């Protein structure tokens, strides 16, 4: 039954190459997204070369054929601001490592390099916005601009600001796999004092908005408010990730990050022109509309769940998956990896019944690049996520899925 549905609702695409001149084979996507204001473009695993190519090609189609104006990535706002001049052609190609850091380079490096090349042929460069917490899950990328703002508008709390900055500086690392345990090694009283200091800053920033705005302007206040919200959510996520790594994680605790991401998308939309449309590039488990569950266990409520609730049909989600027998996977290591883990291919079991990957194989489409409209499918109930499976009604979670026949490691990954 599922394979029959796939045969009727699947388009075989010509290529994954984002630079191929023709985009006509992607036209079925237009009927899926319709007039949506936000379209999520996912990936079933980080660090996959084929997913980077697919995302670049989908991004190009949405920008050129569907008039999308904004590109949002799963990274912090400060990182996006640092990378944008480089995307517009400033500096050297090699500067990306310095601007982005090792984890962002591994996740988005190939896509960002393609976007820089793409921008070179466009009269107006495509820029990105960061809608996530810092990929390092550290506090200073967001607290430093807050501190600069507060020194201008509220010098009376200089000691409080200095104390929070000093405490935040104790948390370092190239990813949550490093910064989470680093936070966990700190004295509990120190941890609580940092959380309390952030809460004091947040409450005061809200209460004194009229005064702060009079001493600066609304735009600068709003930016500082958003950075401080990110820092508060990062502090929460440090606790959540430390608990997760130590086996004490509370059910759904990591939803805090996705709730922030959804609010960040809304923040950008509220400040954009009426006709603005956003391509949202993040993992499948962030863009899906249904709760993320593994074998019935609730991992969290994803960003897409909040966006679908608030935007309705103005939000669409396109998953990316593959039908290969292996996939790059993360392995936490105690070695000298700058991000606290290494990436290497792992062998996968054959796709189980009910999965979109099994349905594609049964329909004779496993060896092709495909795009499937999922909206009327009721029999598919799982999709690959890293080397595991998310179990969820796929027609509720995603509007479409693009599949590649291979899943190889992105060449920018060096850990």
XYZ file of C-alpha atoms in Angstrom:
415
model
C 0.000 0.000 0.000
C 2.746 2.436 0.948
C 4.787 1.612 -2.152
C 1.715 2.206 -4.321
C 1.216 5.605 -2.745
C 4.879 6.449 -3.345
C 4.653 5.510 -7.017
C 1.730 7.915 -7.522
C 3.034 10.826 -5.451
C 6.776 10.745 -6.122
C 8.732 12.714 -8.726
C 12.117 11.399 -9.819
C 14.555 14.305 -9.876
C 17.325 14.809 -12.409
C 20.202 15.642 -10.090
C 21.412 16.807 -6.690
C 23.791 19.298 -8.308
C 22.766 22.800 -7.123
C 24.601 24.401 -10.049
C 22.772 22.440 -12.753
C 21.071 25.083 -14.936
C 17.612 23.501 -15.076
C 15.314 23.532 -12.036
C 12.123 22.361 -13.741
C 12.198 18.932 -12.106
C 11.599 20.639 -8.737
C 8.353 22.267 -9.903
C 6.227 19.673 -8.004
C 7.491 21.377 -4.847
C 5.580 24.522 -5.775
C 2.297 22.663 -5.315
C 3.423 21.500 -1.870
C 4.508 24.857 -0.462
C 1.735 26.916 -2.119
C 1.657 30.338 -0.412
C 3.554 29.339 2.748
C 5.525 32.098 4.405
C 8.042 29.730 6.027
C 9.358 26.490 4.517
C 11.593 24.226 6.571
C 14.260 22.278 4.685
C 15.550 19.459 6.865
C 18.182 16.749 6.897
C 17.971 13.276 8.359
C 21.536 13.462 9.707
C 24.194 16.097 10.155
C 27.429 16.036 8.140
C 25.949 14.376 5.000
C 27.323 15.626 1.672
C 24.207 14.702 -0.320
C 21.939 16.626 2.049
C 24.079 19.736 1.599
C 23.726 19.475 -2.180
C 19.971 18.900 -1.907
C 19.523 21.873 0.421
C 21.480 24.162 -1.889
C 19.381 23.091 -4.865
C 16.113 23.478 -2.954
C 17.249 26.853 -1.631
C 18.056 28.023 -5.139
C 14.638 26.897 -6.392
C 12.819 28.672 -3.562
C 14.789 31.908 -4.049
C 14.674 31.997 -7.852
C 11.294 30.457 -8.609
C 9.215 31.177 -5.499
C 10.506 34.598 -4.372
C 11.759 33.571 -0.947
C 13.648 36.445 0.636
C 15.219 35.172 3.870
C 17.425 32.157 4.662
C 17.553 31.074 8.312
C 20.070 28.535 9.600
C 20.421 26.396 12.703
C 23.110 28.617 14.267
C 23.370 31.601 16.598
C 22.508 35.116 15.506
C 25.998 36.439 16.277
C 27.560 33.786 14.040
C 25.220 34.627 11.186
C 26.086 38.325 11.493
C 29.804 37.490 11.354
C 29.431 35.282 8.269
C 27.198 37.563 6.169
C 29.938 39.936 4.929
C 31.949 36.872 3.889
C 28.917 35.497 2.037
C 28.726 38.806 0.187
C 32.304 38.338 -1.040
C 34.472 40.000 1.601
C 37.763 38.409 2.630
C 39.234 35.130 1.496
C 37.579 31.752 1.056
C 39.668 30.392 3.941
C 38.269 32.959 6.391
C 35.155 30.854 6.984
C 36.867 28.630 9.564
C 37.756 31.645 11.692
C 34.300 33.201 11.341
C 32.225 30.111 12.008
C 34.125 27.711 14.265
C 34.622 23.952 13.753
C 31.080 22.711 14.461
C 29.305 25.250 12.258
C 31.917 24.606 9.573
C 31.175 20.878 9.768
C 27.401 21.302 9.636
C 27.099 24.189 7.177
C 30.555 24.775 5.685
C 29.864 23.269 2.271
C 26.495 25.001 2.036
C 27.972 28.364 3.033
C 30.772 28.021 0.494
C 28.230 27.235 -2.203
C 26.179 30.266 -1.150
C 29.230 32.545 -1.395
C 29.845 31.304 -4.950
C 26.155 31.681 -5.762
C 26.128 35.250 -4.444
C 29.000 36.193 -6.751
C 26.620 35.933 -9.723
C 23.707 37.794 -8.107
C 23.099 41.553 -8.015
C 21.873 41.265 -4.421
C 23.581 38.666 -2.213
C 21.503 36.193 -0.251
C 22.156 36.716 3.445
C 21.435 34.446 6.380
C 19.900 34.896 9.805
C 20.700 32.726 12.810
C 17.622 31.507 14.678
C 19.305 29.081 17.089
C 21.352 29.259 20.261
C 25.129 29.320 19.668
C 26.290 25.971 18.278
C 28.937 25.970 20.992
C 26.194 26.264 23.654
C 28.239 28.943 25.383
C 26.970 32.231 26.785
C 29.415 34.941 25.761
C 28.391 35.181 22.072
C 25.045 36.574 23.268
C 26.087 38.190 26.560
C 28.858 40.336 25.083
C 26.450 42.452 22.951
C 24.025 42.651 25.907
C 26.810 43.946 28.124
C 27.780 46.571 25.532
C 24.168 47.734 25.384
C 23.708 47.876 29.144
C 26.893 49.889 29.613
C 25.227 52.515 27.418
C 21.709 52.553 28.864
C 22.141 51.353 32.468
C 25.619 51.990 33.905
C 24.224 51.625 37.458
C 24.280 47.810 37.122
C 27.870 47.579 35.903
C 28.839 45.288 38.794
C 25.980 42.870 38.085
C 26.870 42.778 34.385
C 30.554 42.204 35.137
C 29.724 39.359 37.506
C 27.496 37.604 34.987
C 30.119 37.976 32.250
C 32.837 36.583 34.499
C 30.724 33.574 35.442
C 29.712 32.964 31.827
C 33.370 32.980 30.800
C 33.869 29.771 32.782
C 31.763 27.867 30.253
C 33.752 27.040 27.151
C 33.716 24.431 24.406
C 33.215 23.796 20.720
C 29.818 22.128 21.143
C 27.272 21.057 23.744
C 29.262 17.824 24.104
C 32.047 19.948 25.662
C 30.272 22.958 27.178
C 27.530 20.857 28.834
C 29.954 18.756 30.890
C 32.079 21.863 31.504
C 29.030 23.540 33.050
C 28.351 20.355 35.031
C 31.829 20.453 36.566
C 31.147 23.833 38.194
C 30.031 24.166 41.812
C 26.200 24.029 42.058
C 26.157 27.324 43.961
C 28.124 28.916 41.119
C 25.691 27.486 38.566
C 22.713 28.860 40.488
C 24.305 32.289 40.893
C 24.767 32.515 37.125
C 21.137 31.579 36.515
C 20.002 34.111 39.132
C 22.134 36.850 37.579
C 20.682 36.196 34.149
C 17.161 36.260 35.590
C 17.841 39.632 37.256
C 19.140 41.105 34.007
C 16.175 39.747 32.069
C 13.581 41.072 34.502
C 15.221 44.505 34.665
C 15.541 44.709 30.890
C 11.812 44.087 30.528
C 10.766 46.441 33.326
C 12.880 49.387 32.175
C 12.151 49.134 28.466
C 10.763 52.713 28.206
C 13.885 54.162 29.823
C 16.263 52.003 27.828
C 14.541 52.882 24.540
C 14.698 56.598 25.389
C 18.448 56.245 25.878
C 18.972 54.303 22.636
C 16.205 53.261 20.213
C 13.681 50.457 19.822
C 15.783 48.468 17.369
C 18.809 48.328 19.677
C 16.607 47.462 22.636
C 14.903 44.650 20.710
C 18.269 43.225 19.628
C 19.561 43.261 23.212
C 16.344 41.644 24.427
C 16.740 38.854 21.889
C 20.389 38.243 22.794
C 19.519 38.079 26.494
C 16.663 35.652 25.793
C 19.182 33.475 23.939
C 21.584 33.591 26.893
C 18.834 32.592 29.331
C 17.793 29.702 27.098
C 21.431 28.664 26.694
C 21.796 28.556 30.469
C 18.717 26.331 30.671
C 20.011 24.092 27.884
C 23.385 23.688 29.605
C 21.531 22.142 32.532
C 19.371 20.053 30.214
C 22.301 18.763 28.142
C 24.402 17.996 31.206
C 21.498 15.973 32.593
C 21.063 14.228 29.239
C 24.732 13.256 28.999
C 24.696 11.974 32.579
C 21.527 9.911 32.074
C 19.249 12.114 34.215
C 17.485 14.010 31.429
C 13.859 14.960 32.043
C 11.317 14.042 29.388
C 11.023 16.738 26.746
C 13.554 19.011 28.483
C 15.350 19.995 25.277
C 12.108 21.526 23.949
C 13.349 24.805 25.436
C 15.822 25.198 22.587
C 13.215 24.554 19.902
C 10.761 26.932 21.571
C 13.430 29.632 21.397
C 14.112 28.827 17.726
C 10.424 29.126 16.836
C 10.187 32.441 18.685
C 13.300 33.626 16.834
C 11.688 32.830 13.472
C 8.632 34.828 14.528
C 10.891 37.680 15.702
C 12.423 37.969 12.233
C 9.064 37.680 10.464
C 7.589 40.439 12.624
C 10.364 42.781 11.499
C 10.332 41.817 7.821
C 8.339 43.284 4.954
C 4.816 42.001 4.453
C 5.841 39.857 1.495
C 8.867 38.272 3.146
C 9.217 34.488 2.855
C 11.741 32.434 4.813
C 13.633 29.231 4.015
C 14.393 27.561 7.339
C 17.385 25.197 7.176
C 17.578 22.825 10.160
C 17.589 19.135 11.067
C 14.436 17.116 10.346
C 13.949 16.767 14.101
C 13.724 20.555 14.398
C 11.438 21.290 11.441
C 8.903 18.473 11.892
C 5.418 19.456 13.051
C 4.747 16.551 15.398
C 6.471 15.710 18.716
C 9.817 13.950 18.285
C 9.584 10.427 19.667
C 11.898 7.424 19.514
C 10.259 4.061 20.235
C 7.433 5.906 21.947
C 9.709 8.053 24.153
C 9.162 11.806 23.892
C 12.473 13.485 23.098
C 10.939 16.948 22.748
C 8.617 19.332 20.983
C 10.367 20.616 17.852
C 10.484 24.121 16.432
C 8.178 23.022 13.610
C 5.519 22.001 16.137
C 5.353 25.559 17.498
C 5.473 27.108 14.020
C 2.690 24.857 12.729
C 0.597 25.761 15.769
C 1.116 29.508 15.305
C 1.347 29.819 11.504
C -0.953 27.015 10.375
C -0.670 26.408 6.635
C 1.757 29.293 6.351
C 4.381 26.809 7.553
C 5.483 23.802 5.468
C 8.198 21.237 6.190
C 10.284 19.285 3.673
C 12.306 16.424 5.174
C 15.487 14.992 3.665
C 16.339 11.315 3.965
C 18.337 8.622 2.172
C 18.074 4.957 1.224
C 21.755 4.063 1.730
C 23.061 1.284 3.966
C 25.245 3.598 6.014
C 25.291 7.171 7.317
C 27.800 9.478 9.035
C 27.208 9.377 12.788
C 28.573 11.170 15.836
C 30.570 9.286 18.458
C 31.289 11.040 21.752
C 34.967 10.767 22.518
C 37.342 11.756 25.296
C 40.036 12.560 22.744
C 41.212 15.914 21.432
C 38.269 16.627 19.097
C 37.458 20.355 19.302
C 33.738 19.553 19.407
C 33.878 16.614 21.818
C 32.967 13.954 19.269
C 34.093 12.402 16.026
C 32.113 11.564 12.875
C 32.390 8.244 11.045
C 30.091 6.134 8.856
C 28.002 3.467 10.598
C 26.175 0.553 9.002
C 22.375 0.638 9.164
C 19.845 -2.161 9.392
C 17.425 -2.571 6.495
C 14.585 -0.010 6.679
C 11.590 -1.409 8.613
C 8.031 -1.632 7.272
C 6.184 1.646 7.620
C 9.275 3.738 6.965
C 9.454 6.044 3.973
C 12.835 4.539 3.119
C 11.330 1.021 2.913
C 8.422 2.312 0.838
C 10.792 3.961 -1.634
C 12.794 0.743 -1.954
C 9.647 -1.364 -2.422
C 8.466 1.034 -5.137
C 11.746 0.610 -7.009
C 12.791 4.192 -6.234
C 15.563 3.550 -3.715
C 18.312 4.190 -6.235
C 16.982 7.555 -7.440
C 16.830 11.110 -6.166
C 13.157 11.631 -5.401
C 10.635 14.152 -4.086
C 7.467 12.747 -2.485
C 4.312 14.656 -1.552
C 3.359 13.179 1.835
C 0.200 15.125 2.560
C -2.283 12.381 1.689
C -0.276 9.425 2.994
C -1.608 7.765 6.154
C 0.403 4.535 6.147
C 3.954 5.844 6.650
C 4.898 6.214 10.302
C 8.668 6.511 10.595
C 11.707 8.179 9.038
C 15.436 7.920 9.597
C 17.017 10.299 12.094
C 20.790 9.955 12.309
C 21.216 6.169 12.706
C 17.833 5.658 14.423
C 14.176 6.202 13.482
C 11.675 8.841 14.554
C 8.219 7.287 14.811
C 5.433 9.662 13.823
C 2.655 9.894 11.209
C 4.702 11.336 8.356
C 1.774 13.119 6.686
C 1.337 15.099 9.908
C 5.040 15.686 10.508
C 6.135 16.765 7.010
C 4.531 17.966 3.798
C 7.129 16.354 1.550
C 10.325 14.325 1.678
C 13.308 14.405 -0.650
C 15.456 11.283 -0.723
C 18.982 10.564 -1.954
C 20.358 7.097 -2.706
C 23.646 7.698 -0.842
C 24.752 9.388 2.386
C 28.476 10.176 2.503
C 30.427 12.365 4.898
C 30.593 16.063 4.054
C 34.194 16.911 3.035
C 34.299 19.949 5.350
C 34.121 17.707 8.450
C 37.571 17.494 10.035
C 36.823 15.936 13.430
